[in-house]
PDB file of C-alpha atoms in Angstrom:
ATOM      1  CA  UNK A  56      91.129  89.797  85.748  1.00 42.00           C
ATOM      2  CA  UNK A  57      88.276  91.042  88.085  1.00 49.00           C
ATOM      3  CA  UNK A  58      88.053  90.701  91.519  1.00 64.00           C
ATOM      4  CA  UNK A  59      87.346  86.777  92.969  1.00 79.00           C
ATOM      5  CA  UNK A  60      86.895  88.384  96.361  1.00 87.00           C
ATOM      6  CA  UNK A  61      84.096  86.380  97.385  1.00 86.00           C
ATOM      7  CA  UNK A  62      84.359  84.675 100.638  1.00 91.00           C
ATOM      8  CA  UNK A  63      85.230  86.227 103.975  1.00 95.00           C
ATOM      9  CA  UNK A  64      88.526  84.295 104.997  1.00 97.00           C
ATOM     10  CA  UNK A  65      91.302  83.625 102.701  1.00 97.00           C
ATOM     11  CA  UNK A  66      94.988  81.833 103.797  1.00 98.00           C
ATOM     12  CA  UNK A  67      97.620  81.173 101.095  1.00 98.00           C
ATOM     13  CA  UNK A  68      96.372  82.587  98.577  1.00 97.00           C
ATOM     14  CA  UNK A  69      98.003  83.962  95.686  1.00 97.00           C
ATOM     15  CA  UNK A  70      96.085  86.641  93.600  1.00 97.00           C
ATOM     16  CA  UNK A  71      97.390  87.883  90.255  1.00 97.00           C
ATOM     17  CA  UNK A  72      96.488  91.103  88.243  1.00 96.00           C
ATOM     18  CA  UNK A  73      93.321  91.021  90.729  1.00 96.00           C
ATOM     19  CA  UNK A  74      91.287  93.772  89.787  1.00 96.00           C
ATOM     20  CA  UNK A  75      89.369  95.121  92.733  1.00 96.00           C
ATOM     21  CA  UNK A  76      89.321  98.502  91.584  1.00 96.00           C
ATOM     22  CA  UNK A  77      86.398 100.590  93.441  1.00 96.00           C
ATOM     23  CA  UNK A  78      84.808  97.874  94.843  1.00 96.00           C
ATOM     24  CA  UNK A  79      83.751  97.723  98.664  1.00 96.00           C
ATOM     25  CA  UNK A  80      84.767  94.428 100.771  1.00 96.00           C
ATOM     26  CA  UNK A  81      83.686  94.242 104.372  1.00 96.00           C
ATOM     27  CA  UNK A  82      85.280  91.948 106.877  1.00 96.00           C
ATOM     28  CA  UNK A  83      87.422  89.946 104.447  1.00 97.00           C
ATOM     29  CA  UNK A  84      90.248  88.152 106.430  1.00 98.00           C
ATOM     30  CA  UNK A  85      93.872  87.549 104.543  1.00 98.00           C
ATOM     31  CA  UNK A  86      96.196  85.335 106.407  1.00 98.00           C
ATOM     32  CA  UNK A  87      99.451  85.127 104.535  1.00 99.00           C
ATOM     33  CA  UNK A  88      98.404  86.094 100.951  1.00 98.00           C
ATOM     34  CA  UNK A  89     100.397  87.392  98.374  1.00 99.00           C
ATOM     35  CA  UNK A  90      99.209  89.684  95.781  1.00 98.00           C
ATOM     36  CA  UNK A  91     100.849  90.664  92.305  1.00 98.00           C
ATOM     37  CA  UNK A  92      99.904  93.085  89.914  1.00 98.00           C
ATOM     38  CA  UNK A  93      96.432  93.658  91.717  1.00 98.00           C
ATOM     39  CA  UNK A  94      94.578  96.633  92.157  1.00 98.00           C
ATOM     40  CA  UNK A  95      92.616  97.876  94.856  1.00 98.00           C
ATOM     41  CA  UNK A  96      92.752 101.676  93.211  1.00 98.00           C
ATOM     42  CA  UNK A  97      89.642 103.712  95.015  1.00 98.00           C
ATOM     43  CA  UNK A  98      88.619 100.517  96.941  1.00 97.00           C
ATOM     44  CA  UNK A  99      86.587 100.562 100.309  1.00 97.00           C
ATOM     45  CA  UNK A 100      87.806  98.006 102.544  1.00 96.00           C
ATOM     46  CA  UNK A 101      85.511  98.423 105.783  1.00 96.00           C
ATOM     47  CA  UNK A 102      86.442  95.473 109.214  1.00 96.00           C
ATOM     48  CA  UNK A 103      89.204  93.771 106.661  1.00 97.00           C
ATOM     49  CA  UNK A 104      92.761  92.326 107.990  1.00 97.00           C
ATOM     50  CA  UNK A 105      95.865  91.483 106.362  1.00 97.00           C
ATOM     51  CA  UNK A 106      98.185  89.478 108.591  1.00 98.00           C
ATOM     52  CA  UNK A 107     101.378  88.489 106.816  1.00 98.00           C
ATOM     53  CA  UNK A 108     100.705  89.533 103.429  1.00 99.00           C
ATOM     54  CA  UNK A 109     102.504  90.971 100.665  1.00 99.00           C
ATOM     55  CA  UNK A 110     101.820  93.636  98.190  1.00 99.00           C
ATOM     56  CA  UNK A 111     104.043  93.446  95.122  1.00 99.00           C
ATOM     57  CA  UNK A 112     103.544  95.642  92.027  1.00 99.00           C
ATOM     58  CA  UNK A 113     100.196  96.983  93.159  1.00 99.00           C
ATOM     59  CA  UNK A 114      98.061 100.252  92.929  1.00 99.00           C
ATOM     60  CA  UNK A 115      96.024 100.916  95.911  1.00 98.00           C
ATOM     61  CA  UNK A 116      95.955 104.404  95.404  1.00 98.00           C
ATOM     62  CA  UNK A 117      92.925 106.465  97.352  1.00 98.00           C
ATOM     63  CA  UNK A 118      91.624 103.188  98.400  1.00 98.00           C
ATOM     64  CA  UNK A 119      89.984 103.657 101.503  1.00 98.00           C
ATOM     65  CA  UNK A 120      90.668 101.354 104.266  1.00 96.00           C
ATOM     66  CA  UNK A 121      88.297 101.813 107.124  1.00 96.00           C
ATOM     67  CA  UNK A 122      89.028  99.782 110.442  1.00 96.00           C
ATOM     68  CA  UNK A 123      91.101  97.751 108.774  1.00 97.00           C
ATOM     69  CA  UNK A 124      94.303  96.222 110.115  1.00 96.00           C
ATOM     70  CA  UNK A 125      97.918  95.701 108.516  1.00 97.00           C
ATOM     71  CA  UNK A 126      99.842  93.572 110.504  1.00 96.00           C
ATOM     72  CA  UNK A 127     103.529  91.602 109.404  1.00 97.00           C
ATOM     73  CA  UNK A 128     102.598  93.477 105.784  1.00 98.00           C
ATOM     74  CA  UNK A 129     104.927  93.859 103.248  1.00 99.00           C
ATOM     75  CA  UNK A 130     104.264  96.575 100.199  1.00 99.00           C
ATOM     76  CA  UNK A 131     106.930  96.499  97.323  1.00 99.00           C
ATOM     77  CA  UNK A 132     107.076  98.783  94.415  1.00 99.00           C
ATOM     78  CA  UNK A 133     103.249  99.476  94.688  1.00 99.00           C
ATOM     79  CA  UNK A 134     101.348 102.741  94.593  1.00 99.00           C
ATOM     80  CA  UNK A 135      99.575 104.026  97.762  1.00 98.00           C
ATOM     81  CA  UNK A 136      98.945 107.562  96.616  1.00 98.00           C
ATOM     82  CA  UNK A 137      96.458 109.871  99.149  1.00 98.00           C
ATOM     83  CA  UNK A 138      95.482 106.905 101.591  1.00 98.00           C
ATOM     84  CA  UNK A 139      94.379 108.452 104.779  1.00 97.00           C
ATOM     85  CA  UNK A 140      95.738 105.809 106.841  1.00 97.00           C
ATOM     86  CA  UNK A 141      94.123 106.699 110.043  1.00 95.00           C
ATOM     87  CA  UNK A 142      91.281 105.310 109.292  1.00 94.00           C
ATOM     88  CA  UNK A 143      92.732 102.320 109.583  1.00 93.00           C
ATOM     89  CA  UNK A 144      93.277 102.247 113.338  1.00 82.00           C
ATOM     90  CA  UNK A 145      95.984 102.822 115.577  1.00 74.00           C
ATOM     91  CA  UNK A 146      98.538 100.614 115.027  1.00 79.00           C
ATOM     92  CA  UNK A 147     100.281  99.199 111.749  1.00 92.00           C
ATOM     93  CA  UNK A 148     102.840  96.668 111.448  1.00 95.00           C
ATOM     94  CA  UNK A 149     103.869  96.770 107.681  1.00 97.00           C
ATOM     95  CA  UNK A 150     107.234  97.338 105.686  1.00 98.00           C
ATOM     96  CA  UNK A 151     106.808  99.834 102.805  1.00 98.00           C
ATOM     97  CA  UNK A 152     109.964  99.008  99.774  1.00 99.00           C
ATOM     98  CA  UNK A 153     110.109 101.393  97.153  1.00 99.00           C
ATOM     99  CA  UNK A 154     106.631 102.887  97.390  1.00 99.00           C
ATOM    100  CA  UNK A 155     104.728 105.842  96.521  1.00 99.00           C
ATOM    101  CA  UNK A 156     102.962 107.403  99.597  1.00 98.00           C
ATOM    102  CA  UNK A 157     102.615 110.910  98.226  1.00 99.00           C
ATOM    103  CA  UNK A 158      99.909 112.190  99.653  1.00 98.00           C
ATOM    104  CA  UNK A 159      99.039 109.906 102.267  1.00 98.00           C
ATOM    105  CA  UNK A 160      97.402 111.023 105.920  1.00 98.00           C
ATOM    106  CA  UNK A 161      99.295 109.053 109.348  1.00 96.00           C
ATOM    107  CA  UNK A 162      97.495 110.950 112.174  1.00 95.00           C
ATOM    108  CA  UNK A 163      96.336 109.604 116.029  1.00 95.00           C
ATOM    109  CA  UNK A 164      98.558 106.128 115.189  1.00 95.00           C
ATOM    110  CA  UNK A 165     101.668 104.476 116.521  1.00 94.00           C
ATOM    111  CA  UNK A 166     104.034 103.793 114.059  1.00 95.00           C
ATOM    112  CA  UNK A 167     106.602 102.255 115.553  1.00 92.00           C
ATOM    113  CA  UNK A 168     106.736  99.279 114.017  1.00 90.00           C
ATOM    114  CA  UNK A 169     107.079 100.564 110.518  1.00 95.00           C
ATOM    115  CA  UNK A 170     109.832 100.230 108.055  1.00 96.00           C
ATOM    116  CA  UNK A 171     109.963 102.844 105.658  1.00 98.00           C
ATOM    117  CA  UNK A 172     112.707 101.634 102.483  1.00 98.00           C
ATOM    118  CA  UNK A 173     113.097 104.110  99.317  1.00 99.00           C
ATOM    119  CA  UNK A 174     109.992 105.646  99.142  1.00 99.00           C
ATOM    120  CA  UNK A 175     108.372 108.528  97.877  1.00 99.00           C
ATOM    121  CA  UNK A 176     106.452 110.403 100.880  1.00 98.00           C
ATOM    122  CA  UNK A 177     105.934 113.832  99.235  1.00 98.00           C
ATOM    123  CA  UNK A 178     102.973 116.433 100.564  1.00 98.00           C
ATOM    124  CA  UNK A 179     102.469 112.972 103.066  1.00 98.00           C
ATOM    125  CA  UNK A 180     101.335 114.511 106.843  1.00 98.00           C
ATOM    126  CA  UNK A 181     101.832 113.080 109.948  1.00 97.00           C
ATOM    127  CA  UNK A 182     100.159 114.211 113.016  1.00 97.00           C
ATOM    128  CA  UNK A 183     100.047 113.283 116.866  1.00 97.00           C
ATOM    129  CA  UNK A 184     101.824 109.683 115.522  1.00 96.00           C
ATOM    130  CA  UNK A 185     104.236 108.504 117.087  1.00 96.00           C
ATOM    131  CA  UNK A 186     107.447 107.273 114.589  1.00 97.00           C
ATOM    132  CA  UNK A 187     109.943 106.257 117.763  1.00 96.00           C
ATOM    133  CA  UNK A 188     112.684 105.009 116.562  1.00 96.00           C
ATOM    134  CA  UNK A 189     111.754 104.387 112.746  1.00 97.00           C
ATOM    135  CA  UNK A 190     114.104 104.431 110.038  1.00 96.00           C
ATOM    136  CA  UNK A 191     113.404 106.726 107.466  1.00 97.00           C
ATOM    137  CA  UNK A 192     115.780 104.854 105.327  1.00 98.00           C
ATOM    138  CA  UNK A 193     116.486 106.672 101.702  1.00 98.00           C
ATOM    139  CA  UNK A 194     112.711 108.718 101.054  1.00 98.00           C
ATOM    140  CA  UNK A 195     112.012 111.576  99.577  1.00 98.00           C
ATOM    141  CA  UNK A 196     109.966 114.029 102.107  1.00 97.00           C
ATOM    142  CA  UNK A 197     109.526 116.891 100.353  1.00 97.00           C
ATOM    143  CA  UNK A 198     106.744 119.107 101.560  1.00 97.00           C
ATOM    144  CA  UNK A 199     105.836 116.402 104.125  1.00 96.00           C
ATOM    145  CA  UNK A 200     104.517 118.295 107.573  1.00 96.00           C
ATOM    146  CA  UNK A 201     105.382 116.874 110.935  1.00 96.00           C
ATOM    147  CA  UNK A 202     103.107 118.454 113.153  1.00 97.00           C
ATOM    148  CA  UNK A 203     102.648 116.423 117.354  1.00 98.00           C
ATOM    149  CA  UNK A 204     105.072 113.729 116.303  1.00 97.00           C
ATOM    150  CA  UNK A 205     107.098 111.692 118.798  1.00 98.00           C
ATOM    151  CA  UNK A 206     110.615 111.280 116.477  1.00 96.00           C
ATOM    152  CA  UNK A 207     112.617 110.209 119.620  1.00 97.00           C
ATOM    153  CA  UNK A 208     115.518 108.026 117.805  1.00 97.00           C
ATOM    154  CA  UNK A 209     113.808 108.081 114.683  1.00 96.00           C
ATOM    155  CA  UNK A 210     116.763 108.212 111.719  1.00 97.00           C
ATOM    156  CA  UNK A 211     116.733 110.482 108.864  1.00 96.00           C
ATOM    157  CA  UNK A 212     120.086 110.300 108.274  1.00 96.00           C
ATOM    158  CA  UNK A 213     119.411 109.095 104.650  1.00 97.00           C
ATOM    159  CA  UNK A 214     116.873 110.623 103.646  1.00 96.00           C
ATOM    160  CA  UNK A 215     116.061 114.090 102.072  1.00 95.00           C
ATOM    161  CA  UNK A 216     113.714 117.400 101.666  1.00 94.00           C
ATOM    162  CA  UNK A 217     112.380 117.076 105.240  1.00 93.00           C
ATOM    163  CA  UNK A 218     111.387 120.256 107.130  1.00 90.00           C
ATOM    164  CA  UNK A 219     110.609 119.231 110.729  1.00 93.00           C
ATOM    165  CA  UNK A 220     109.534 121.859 112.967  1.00 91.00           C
ATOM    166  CA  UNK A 221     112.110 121.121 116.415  1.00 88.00           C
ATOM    167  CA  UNK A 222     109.382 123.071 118.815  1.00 89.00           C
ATOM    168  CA  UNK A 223     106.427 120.840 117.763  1.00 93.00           C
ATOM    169  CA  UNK A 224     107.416 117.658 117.441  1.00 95.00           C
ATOM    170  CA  UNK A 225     109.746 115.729 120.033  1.00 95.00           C
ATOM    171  CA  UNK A 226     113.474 115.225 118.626  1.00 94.00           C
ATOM    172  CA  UNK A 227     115.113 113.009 121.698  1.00 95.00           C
ATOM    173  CA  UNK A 228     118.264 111.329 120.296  1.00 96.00           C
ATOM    174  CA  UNK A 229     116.957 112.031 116.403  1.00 95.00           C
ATOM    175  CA  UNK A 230     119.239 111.184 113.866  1.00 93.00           C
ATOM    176  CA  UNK A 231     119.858 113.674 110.589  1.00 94.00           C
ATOM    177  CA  UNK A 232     122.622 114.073 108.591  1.00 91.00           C
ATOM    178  CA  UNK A 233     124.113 117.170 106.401  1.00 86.00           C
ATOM    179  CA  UNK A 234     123.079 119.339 104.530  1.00 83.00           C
ATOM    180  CA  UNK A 235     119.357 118.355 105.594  1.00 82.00           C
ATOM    181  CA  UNK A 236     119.614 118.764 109.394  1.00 80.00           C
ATOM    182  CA  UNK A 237     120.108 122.835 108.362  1.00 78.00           C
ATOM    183  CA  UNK A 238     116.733 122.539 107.588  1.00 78.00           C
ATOM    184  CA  UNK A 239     115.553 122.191 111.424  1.00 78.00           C
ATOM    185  CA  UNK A 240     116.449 125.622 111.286  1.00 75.00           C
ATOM    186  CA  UNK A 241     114.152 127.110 109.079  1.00 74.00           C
ATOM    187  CA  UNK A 242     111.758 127.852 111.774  1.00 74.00           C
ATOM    188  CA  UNK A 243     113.983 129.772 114.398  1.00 72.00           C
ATOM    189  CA  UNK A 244     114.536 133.401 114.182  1.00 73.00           C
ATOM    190  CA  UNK A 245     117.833 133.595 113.062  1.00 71.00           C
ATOM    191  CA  UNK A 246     120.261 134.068 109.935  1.00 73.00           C
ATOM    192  CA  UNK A 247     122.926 131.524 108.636  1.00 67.00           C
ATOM    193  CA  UNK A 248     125.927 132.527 107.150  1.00 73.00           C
TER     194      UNK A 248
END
């Protein structure tokens, strides 16, 4: 099905096997809209919001999503491959189950209010963000780079393939787990035996 995106405000709306791939939507409003199956796949999304929505089964890979705010989102099992999410704006409120964020850019925002549940974050990069006390509950974080972060409380404790560098990002009260936590060693000028 091709996009029905036409009007500017939408509320309660449910969208099936939407097919917004590539197209460009600018200040479209979502108020508790759920979305199946759609796909927003190398979409521009300039001035939109999504307040209470949820993504379920969707591709919005290398969509771009400029000035646009997620707030009370949820994204299941949907692919957001190489979204530079700073574009967005500073602040995003969304819950991200069993997703594929490989790739993906979180610099400049406050990320606080995130919940991060079984996903795949690998080669992601977060920069100057600040991930207090978020649970980085069961992801994969291989070759992720943590570079100006504020991880005070944040918990790793299930997740794995995470090299954080302890001299550049702030570790207060951080919670990792074994074997992993060896890795915030990798960076000091010593040898383990």
């Amino acid at each position: 099905m091709s996009s029905r995106i036409i009007n500017d405000n939408y509320e309660n709306e449910t969208f099936k096997e939407l097919d917004a791939s590539e197209e460009q939507f600018k200040e479209v409003a979502f108020y508790n809209c759920y979305f199946e199956k759609s796909s927003f796949q190398f979409a521009e999304l300039k001035g939109c919001s999504f307040e209470n929505c949820t993504f379920a089964n969707c591709n919005l890979a290398l969509a771009k999503f400029n000035n646009t705010k997620f707030i009370g989102v949820v994204f299941n099992d949907s692919k957001l491959l190489g979204i530079n999410w700073s574009s967005t704006g500073v602040v995003i409120i969304a819950s991200f189950i069993n997703c594929l964020l490989d790739s993906s850019v979180f610099s400049d925002m406050n990320l606080a209010k995130i919940k991060l549940v079984s996903c795949s974050m690998v080669e992601t990069s977060f920069m100057n963000t600040k991930l207090a006390r978020v649970k980085f509950d069961d992801c994969d974080l291989k070759n992720c780079q943590f570079h100006q972060n504020d991880l005070s409380y944040a918990d790793f404790s299930t997740s794995r393939n995470y090299f954080i560098n302890s001299s550049s990002n702030k570790l207060h009260k951080t919670i990792f787990s074994l074997p992993e936590a060896a890795s915030l060693l990798a960076n000091l000028d010593i040898t383990l035996k």
